[in-house]
JSON list of C-alpha atoms in Angstrom, two decimals:
[
{"chain": "A", "resi": 274, "resn": "MET", "atom": "CA", "xyz": [214.43, 191.90, -35.21]},
{"chain": "A", "resi": 275, "resn": "PRO", "atom": "CA", "xyz": [217.18, 189.50, -36.31]},
{"chain": "A", "resi": 276, "resn": "THR", "atom": "CA", "xyz": [217.67, 189.15, -40.04]},
{"chain": "A", "resi": 277, "resn": "MET", "atom": "CA", "xyz": [219.50, 185.81, -39.80]},
{"chain": "A", "resi": 278, "resn": "THR", "atom": "CA", "xyz": [218.65, 182.59, -38.01]},
{"chain": "A", "resi": 279, "resn": "PHE", "atom": "CA", "xyz": [221.38, 180.51, -36.41]},
{"chain": "A", "resi": 280, "resn": "THR", "atom": "CA", "xyz": [220.94, 176.83, -37.22]},
{"chain": "A", "resi": 281, "resn": "LYS", "atom": "CA", "xyz": [224.40, 175.63, -36.19]},
{"chain": "A", "resi": 282, "resn": "LEU", "atom": "CA", "xyz": [226.33, 175.79, -32.95]},
{"chain": "A", "resi": 283, "resn": "LEU", "atom": "CA", "xyz": [229.29, 177.33, -34.74]},
{"chain": "A", "resi": 284, "resn": "GLN", "atom": "CA", "xyz": [228.84, 179.66, -37.66]},
{"chain": "A", "resi": 285, "resn": "SER", "atom": "CA", "xyz": [231.18, 181.68, -39.79]},
{"chain": "A", "resi": 286, "resn": "ILE", "atom": "CA", "xyz": [229.91, 185.19, -40.43]},
{"chain": "A", "resi": 287, "resn": "PRO", "atom": "CA", "xyz": [231.36, 186.54, -43.65]},
{"chain": "A", "resi": 288, "resn": "SER", "atom": "CA", "xyz": [232.09, 190.23, -43.36]},
{"chain": "A", "resi": 289, "resn": "HIS", "atom": "CA", "xyz": [234.39, 192.85, -44.76]},
{"chain": "A", "resi": 290, "resn": "SER", "atom": "CA", "xyz": [235.00, 194.70, -41.51]},
{"chain": "A", "resi": 291, "resn": "ARG", "atom": "CA", "xyz": [235.15, 194.16, -37.77]},
{"chain": "A", "resi": 292, "resn": "LYS", "atom": "CA", "xyz": [232.31, 196.61, -37.32]},
{"chain": "A", "resi": 293, "resn": "GLU", "atom": "CA", "xyz": [230.08, 194.62, -39.70]},
{"chain": "A", "resi": 294, "resn": "ALA", "atom": "CA", "xyz": [230.86, 191.31, -37.97]},
{"chain": "A", "resi": 295, "resn": "LEU", "atom": "CA", "xyz": [230.16, 192.79, -34.53]},
{"chain": "A", "resi": 296, "resn": "HIS", "atom": "CA", "xyz": [226.89, 194.29, -35.76]},
{"chain": "A", "resi": 297, "resn": "GLN", "atom": "CA", "xyz": [225.74, 190.91, -37.11]},
{"chain": "A", "resi": 298, "resn": "VAL", "atom": "CA", "xyz": [226.53, 189.11, -33.84]},
{"chain": "A", "resi": 299, "resn": "LEU", "atom": "CA", "xyz": [224.68, 191.74, -31.81]},
{"chain": "A", "resi": 300, "resn": "GLU", "atom": "CA", "xyz": [221.71, 191.82, -34.18]},
{"chain": "A", "resi": 301, "resn": "CYS", "atom": "CA", "xyz": [221.31, 188.04, -34.06]},
{"chain": "A", "resi": 302, "resn": "GLN", "atom": "CA", "xyz": [221.98, 187.87, -30.33]},
{"chain": "A", "resi": 303, "resn": "GLY", "atom": "CA", "xyz": [224.95, 185.62, -30.96]},
{"chain": "A", "resi": 304, "resn": "GLU", "atom": "CA", "xyz": [227.09, 184.38, -28.09]},
{"chain": "A", "resi": 305, "resn": "GLY", "atom": "CA", "xyz": [230.23, 186.13, -29.25]},
{"chain": "A", "resi": 306, "resn": "ILE", "atom": "CA", "xyz": [233.09, 186.21, -31.70]},
{"chain": "A", "resi": 307, "resn": "VAL", "atom": "CA", "xyz": [236.36, 184.32, -31.97]},
{"chain": "A", "resi": 308, "resn": "VAL", "atom": "CA", "xyz": [238.95, 186.06, -34.12]},
{"chain": "A", "resi": 309, "resn": "LYS", "atom": "CA", "xyz": [242.17, 184.41, -35.18]},
{"chain": "A", "resi": 310, "resn": "ASN", "atom": "CA", "xyz": [245.31, 185.37, -36.99]},
{"chain": "A", "resi": 311, "resn": "LYS", "atom": "CA", "xyz": [245.07, 183.75, -40.44]},
{"chain": "A", "resi": 312, "resn": "LYS", "atom": "CA", "xyz": [248.52, 182.19, -40.14]},
{"chain": "A", "resi": 313, "resn": "SER", "atom": "CA", "xyz": [248.17, 180.81, -36.60]},
{"chain": "A", "resi": 314, "resn": "ARG", "atom": "CA", "xyz": [247.34, 177.26, -35.59]},
{"chain": "A", "resi": 315, "resn": "TRP", "atom": "CA", "xyz": [245.24, 176.29, -32.60]},
{"chain": "A", "resi": 316, "resn": "GLU", "atom": "CA", "xyz": [246.98, 177.15, -29.35]},
{"chain": "A", "resi": 317, "resn": "LYS", "atom": "CA", "xyz": [246.14, 175.48, -26.06]},
{"chain": "A", "resi": 318, "resn": "ASN", "atom": "CA", "xyz": [246.77, 178.58, -23.93]},
{"chain": "A", "resi": 319, "resn": "ARG", "atom": "CA", "xyz": [245.51, 182.13, -24.32]},
{"chain": "A", "resi": 320, "resn": "SER", "atom": "CA", "xyz": [247.29, 184.24, -26.89]},
{"chain": "A", "resi": 321, "resn": "ASN", "atom": "CA", "xyz": [246.83, 187.29, -29.08]},
{"chain": "A", "resi": 322, "resn": "ASN", "atom": "CA", "xyz": [246.57, 184.96, -32.10]},
{"chain": "A", "resi": 323, "resn": "TRP", "atom": "CA", "xyz": [243.13, 183.76, -30.95]},
{"chain": "A", "resi": 324, "resn": "VAL", "atom": "CA", "xyz": [240.85, 186.31, -29.28]},
{"chain": "A", "resi": 325, "resn": "LYS", "atom": "CA", "xyz": [237.36, 185.67, -27.90]},
{"chain": "A", "resi": 326, "resn": "TRP", "atom": "CA", "xyz": [234.77, 188.37, -27.23]},
{"chain": "A", "resi": 327, "resn": "LYS", "atom": "CA", "xyz": [231.56, 187.39, -25.42]},
{"chain": "A", "resi": 328, "resn": "ASN", "atom": "CA", "xyz": [228.24, 189.14, -26.02]},
{"chain": "A", "resi": 329, "resn": "TRP", "atom": "CA", "xyz": [227.15, 189.42, -22.38]},
{"chain": "A", "resi": 330, "resn": "ARG", "atom": "CA", "xyz": [223.53, 190.04, -21.45]},
{"chain": "A", "resi": 331, "resn": "LEU", "atom": "CA", "xyz": [222.74, 191.78, -18.18]},
{"chain": "A", "resi": 332, "resn": "VAL", "atom": "CA", "xyz": [220.02, 191.08, -15.62]},
{"chain": "A", "resi": 333, "resn": "LYS", "atom": "CA", "xyz": [219.13, 193.25, -12.62]},
{"chain": "A", "resi": 334, "resn": "CYS", "atom": "CA", "xyz": [217.98, 191.07, -9.75]},
{"chain": "A", "resi": 335, "resn": "PHE", "atom": "CA", "xyz": [218.25, 190.54, -6.00]},
{"chain": "A", "resi": 336, "resn": "ILE", "atom": "CA", "xyz": [219.96, 187.92, -3.89]},
{"chain": "A", "resi": 337, "resn": "THR", "atom": "CA", "xyz": [217.56, 185.39, -2.35]},
{"chain": "A", "resi": 338, "resn": "GLY", "atom": "CA", "xyz": [219.97, 182.90, -0.82]},
{"chain": "A", "resi": 339, "resn": "TYR", "atom": "CA", "xyz": [223.50, 181.74, -0.18]},
{"chain": "A", "resi": 340, "resn": "ASN", "atom": "CA", "xyz": [224.89, 178.20, -0.08]},
{"chain": "A", "resi": 341, "resn": "SER", "atom": "CA", "xyz": [227.90, 178.19, 2.26]},
{"chain": "A", "resi": 342, "resn": "GLU", "atom": "CA", "xyz": [229.03, 174.77, 0.98]},
{"chain": "A", "resi": 343, "resn": "ASN", "atom": "CA", "xyz": [229.36, 175.58, -2.75]},
{"chain": "A", "resi": 344, "resn": "GLN", "atom": "CA", "xyz": [229.57, 179.40, -2.31]},
{"chain": "A", "resi": 345, "resn": "TYR", "atom": "CA", "xyz": [226.76, 180.12, -4.85]},
{"chain": "A", "resi": 346, "resn": "TYR", "atom": "CA", "xyz": [224.34, 183.02, -4.42]},
{"chain": "A", "resi": 347, "resn": "ASP", "atom": "CA", "xyz": [220.74, 182.46, -5.56]},
{"chain": "A", "resi": 348, "resn": "ILE", "atom": "CA", "xyz": [219.16, 185.38, -7.41]},
{"chain": "A", "resi": 349, "resn": "GLY", "atom": "CA", "xyz": [215.59, 186.28, -8.24]},
{"chain": "A", "resi": 350, "resn": "VAL", "atom": "CA", "xyz": [213.19, 188.84, -9.68]},
{"chain": "A", "resi": 351, "resn": "PHE", "atom": "CA", "xyz": [209.53, 189.58, -9.07]},
{"chain": "A", "resi": 352, "resn": "LYS", "atom": "CA", "xyz": [206.98, 187.88, -11.31]},
{"chain": "A", "resi": 353, "resn": "GLY", "atom": "CA", "xyz": [203.77, 189.57, -10.26]},
{"chain": "A", "resi": 354, "resn": "GLU", "atom": "CA", "xyz": [203.93, 189.52, -6.46]},
{"chain": "A", "resi": 355, "resn": "GLU", "atom": "CA", "xyz": [205.95, 186.31, -6.29]},
{"chain": "A", "resi": 356, "resn": "VAL", "atom": "CA", "xyz": [209.73, 185.90, -6.27]},
{"chain": "A", "resi": 357, "resn": "TYR", "atom": "CA", "xyz": [210.90, 184.01, -9.36]},
{"chain": "A", "resi": 358, "resn": "LYS", "atom": "CA", "xyz": [214.27, 182.23, -9.26]},
{"chain": "A", "resi": 359, "resn": "ALA", "atom": "CA", "xyz": [216.43, 183.70, -12.03]},
{"chain": "A", "resi": 360, "resn": "GLY", "atom": "CA", "xyz": [219.49, 181.55, -11.35]},
{"chain": "A", "resi": 361, "resn": "ALA", "atom": "CA", "xyz": [222.65, 181.60, -9.23]},
{"chain": "A", "resi": 362, "resn": "PHE", "atom": "CA", "xyz": [226.17, 182.99, -9.52]},
{"chain": "A", "resi": 363, "resn": "LEU", "atom": "CA", "xyz": [229.56, 182.23, -8.02]},
{"chain": "A", "resi": 364, "resn": "HIS", "atom": "CA", "xyz": [232.15, 184.30, -9.88]},
{"chain": "A", "resi": 365, "resn": "GLY", "atom": "CA", "xyz": [232.89, 188.01, -10.01]},
{"chain": "A", "resi": 366, "resn": "LEU", "atom": "CA", "xyz": [232.86, 189.16, -6.41]},
{"chain": "A", "resi": 367, "resn": "GLY", "atom": "CA", "xyz": [236.12, 190.37, -4.90]},
{"chain": "A", "resi": 368, "resn": "LYS", "atom": "CA", "xyz": [237.38, 188.73, -1.72]},
{"chain": "A", "resi": 369, "resn": "LYS", "atom": "CA", "xyz": [236.35, 191.64, 0.53]},
{"chain": "A", "resi": 370, "resn": "GLU", "atom": "CA", "xyz": [232.94, 192.02, -1.18]},
{"chain": "A", "resi": 371, "resn": "LYS", "atom": "CA", "xyz": [232.29, 188.31, -0.67]},
{"chain": "A", "resi": 372, "resn": "GLU", "atom": "CA", "xyz": [233.25, 188.45, 3.04]},
{"chain": "A", "resi": 373, "resn": "ILE", "atom": "CA", "xyz": [230.97, 191.42, 3.70]},
{"chain": "A", "resi": 374, "resn": "LEU", "atom": "CA", "xyz": [228.09, 189.97, 1.67]},
{"chain": "A", "resi": 375, "resn": "ASN", "atom": "CA", "xyz": [228.34, 186.64, 3.51]},
{"chain": "A", "resi": 376, "resn": "GLN", "atom": "CA", "xyz": [228.30, 188.43, 6.87]},
{"chain": "A", "resi": 377, "resn": "ILE", "atom": "CA", "xyz": [225.18, 190.41, 5.87]},
{"chain": "A", "resi": 378, "resn": "ILE", "atom": "CA", "xyz": [223.35, 187.31, 4.66]},
{"chain": "A", "resi": 379, "resn": "LYS", "atom": "CA", "xyz": [224.27, 185.25, 7.73]},
{"chain": "A", "resi": 380, "resn": "LYS", "atom": "CA", "xyz": [223.24, 188.08, 10.09]},
{"chain": "A", "resi": 381, "resn": "ASN", "atom": "CA", "xyz": [219.97, 188.99, 8.33]},
{"chain": "A", "resi": 382, "resn": "GLY", "atom": "CA", "xyz": [219.01, 185.76, 6.61]},
{"chain": "A", "resi": 383, "resn": "LEU", "atom": "CA", "xyz": [217.44, 182.55, 7.82]},
{"chain": "A", "resi": 384, "resn": "LEU", "atom": "CA", "xyz": [219.48, 179.34, 8.03]},
{"chain": "A", "resi": 385, "resn": "GLN", "atom": "CA", "xyz": [217.23, 176.80, 6.27]},
{"chain": "A", "resi": 386, "resn": "ASN", "atom": "CA", "xyz": [219.51, 173.80, 6.68]},
{"chain": "A", "resi": 387, "resn": "LYS", "atom": "CA", "xyz": [223.16, 173.10, 7.40]},
{"chain": "A", "resi": 388, "resn": "ASN", "atom": "CA", "xyz": [224.48, 175.09, 4.40]},
{"chain": "A", "resi": 389, "resn": "MET", "atom": "CA", "xyz": [221.63, 177.14, 2.92]},
{"chain": "A", "resi": 390, "resn": "TYR", "atom": "CA", "xyz": [220.67, 180.66, 3.96]},
{"chain": "A", "resi": 391, "resn": "ALA", "atom": "CA", "xyz": [217.58, 182.44, 2.65]},
{"chain": "A", "resi": 392, "resn": "ILE", "atom": "CA", "xyz": [217.28, 186.22, 2.66]},
{"chain": "A", "resi": 393, "resn": "SER", "atom": "CA", "xyz": [214.36, 188.47, 1.82]},
{"chain": "A", "resi": 394, "resn": "PRO", "atom": "CA", "xyz": [214.80, 190.53, -1.35]},
{"chain": "A", "resi": 395, "resn": "SER", "atom": "CA", "xyz": [216.98, 193.45, -0.28]},
{"chain": "A", "resi": 396, "resn": "ILE", "atom": "CA", "xyz": [220.42, 193.17, -1.91]},
{"chain": "A", "resi": 397, "resn": "CYS", "atom": "CA", "xyz": [220.27, 194.15, -5.57]},
{"chain": "A", "resi": 398, "resn": "VAL", "atom": "CA", "xyz": [222.89, 193.03, -8.06]},
{"chain": "A", "resi": 399, "resn": "GLU", "atom": "CA", "xyz": [223.54, 193.10, -11.78]},
{"chain": "A", "resi": 400, "resn": "VAL", "atom": "CA", "xyz": [224.70, 189.80, -13.23]},
{"chain": "A", "resi": 401, "resn": "ASN", "atom": "CA", "xyz": [226.23, 189.17, -16.67]},
{"chain": "A", "resi": 402, "resn": "TYR", "atom": "CA", "xyz": [225.26, 185.97, -18.48]},
{"chain": "A", "resi": 403, "resn": "LEU", "atom": "CA", "xyz": [225.34, 184.46, -21.98]},
{"chain": "A", "resi": 404, "resn": "GLU", "atom": "CA", "xyz": [221.91, 182.86, -22.23]},
{"chain": "A", "resi": 405, "resn": "ARG", "atom": "CA", "xyz": [218.98, 181.96, -20.04]},
{"chain": "A", "resi": 406, "resn": "GLY", "atom": "CA", "xyz": [217.53, 178.54, -19.29]},
{"chain": "A", "resi": 407, "resn": "GLU", "atom": "CA", "xyz": [214.63, 177.59, -17.04]},
{"chain": "A", "resi": 408, "resn": "GLN", "atom": "CA", "xyz": [215.57, 179.23, -13.71]},
{"chain": "A", "resi": 409, "resn": "GLU", "atom": "CA", "xyz": [219.27, 179.24, -14.57]},
{"chain": "A", "resi": 410, "resn": "LEU", "atom": "CA", "xyz": [221.74, 181.47, -16.34]},
{"chain": "A", "resi": 411, "resn": "ARG", "atom": "CA", "xyz": [224.62, 180.25, -18.49]},
{"chain": "A", "resi": 412, "resn": "GLU", "atom": "CA", "xyz": [228.01, 181.54, -17.31]},
{"chain": "A", "resi": 413, "resn": "PRO", "atom": "CA", "xyz": [226.58, 183.94, -14.70]},
{"chain": "A", "resi": 414, "resn": "TYR", "atom": "CA", "xyz": [229.11, 186.50, -13.47]},
{"chain": "A", "resi": 415, "resn": "PHE", "atom": "CA", "xyz": [228.58, 189.17, -10.82]},
{"chain": "A", "resi": 416, "resn": "ASN", "atom": "CA", "xyz": [228.86, 192.64, -12.36]},
{"chain": "A", "resi": 417, "resn": "ARG", "atom": "CA", "xyz": [228.01, 195.09, -9.55]},
{"chain": "A", "resi": 418, "resn": "PHE", "atom": "CA", "xyz": [225.75, 195.97, -6.66]},
{"chain": "A", "resi": 419, "resn": "TYR", "atom": "CA", "xyz": [223.15, 198.62, -7.39]},
{"chain": "A", "resi": 420, "resn": "TRP", "atom": "CA", "xyz": [220.79, 200.70, -5.33]},
{"chain": "A", "resi": 421, "resn": "ILE", "atom": "CA", "xyz": [217.12, 201.24, -6.15]},
{"chain": "A", "resi": 422, "resn": "GLN", "atom": "CA", "xyz": [214.27, 203.01, -4.42]},
{"chain": "A", "resi": 423, "resn": "SER", "atom": "CA", "xyz": [211.73, 200.22, -4.85]},
{"chain": "A", "resi": 424, "resn": "LEU", "atom": "CA", "xyz": [212.37, 196.47, -5.01]},
{"chain": "A", "resi": 425, "resn": "LYS", "atom": "CA", "xyz": [209.15, 196.11, -7.00]},
{"chain": "A", "resi": 426, "resn": "SER", "atom": "CA", "xyz": [211.05, 197.54, -9.99]},
{"chain": "A", "resi": 427, "resn": "VAL", "atom": "CA", "xyz": [213.18, 194.36, -10.07]},
{"chain": "A", "resi": 428, "resn": "ARG", "atom": "CA", "xyz": [210.72, 192.55, -12.32]},
{"chain": "A", "resi": 429, "resn": "MET", "atom": "CA", "xyz": [210.78, 189.69, -14.73]},
{"chain": "A", "resi": 430, "resn": "ASN", "atom": "CA", "xyz": [211.51, 190.92, -18.25]},
{"chain": "A", "resi": 431, "resn": "LYS", "atom": "CA", "xyz": [212.55, 189.31, -21.50]},
{"chain": "A", "resi": 432, "resn": "CYS", "atom": "CA", "xyz": [215.77, 188.12, -19.82]},
{"chain": "A", "resi": 433, "resn": "CYS", "atom": "CA", "xyz": [214.20, 185.99, -17.07]}
]
């Protein structure tokens, strides 16, 4: 159970060590940490003077659809016997993975309209995200495909 409550969008966490700061962010389910060199000024581009670490959450789900216009994949989990939309992702797949996945969905799915394919729960994926909204994930990012013996184990949990 968290020992601190975040009341601001940006909060300084006083600590005496990196380990202590990381522990506090994880304990409070913070979004991440930005660490900067004390002597550096803000830099527009990435540098070693300003480093960001994100506290990714992970959801196991299955692909339920594909939009060929915007390239997003819809994902879901079971809530009881019904499929619950968990969100959608675009980033993280390699070029070859994306080509193969699109072929599978187009071959085995149902074209619902000009751009949208629906597919029965069968392709399981893990997706990283920062926080969850109502049927959407913030900064969703494909992590990996995974294989399970029963789709019924892909259930709604505290993440979705």
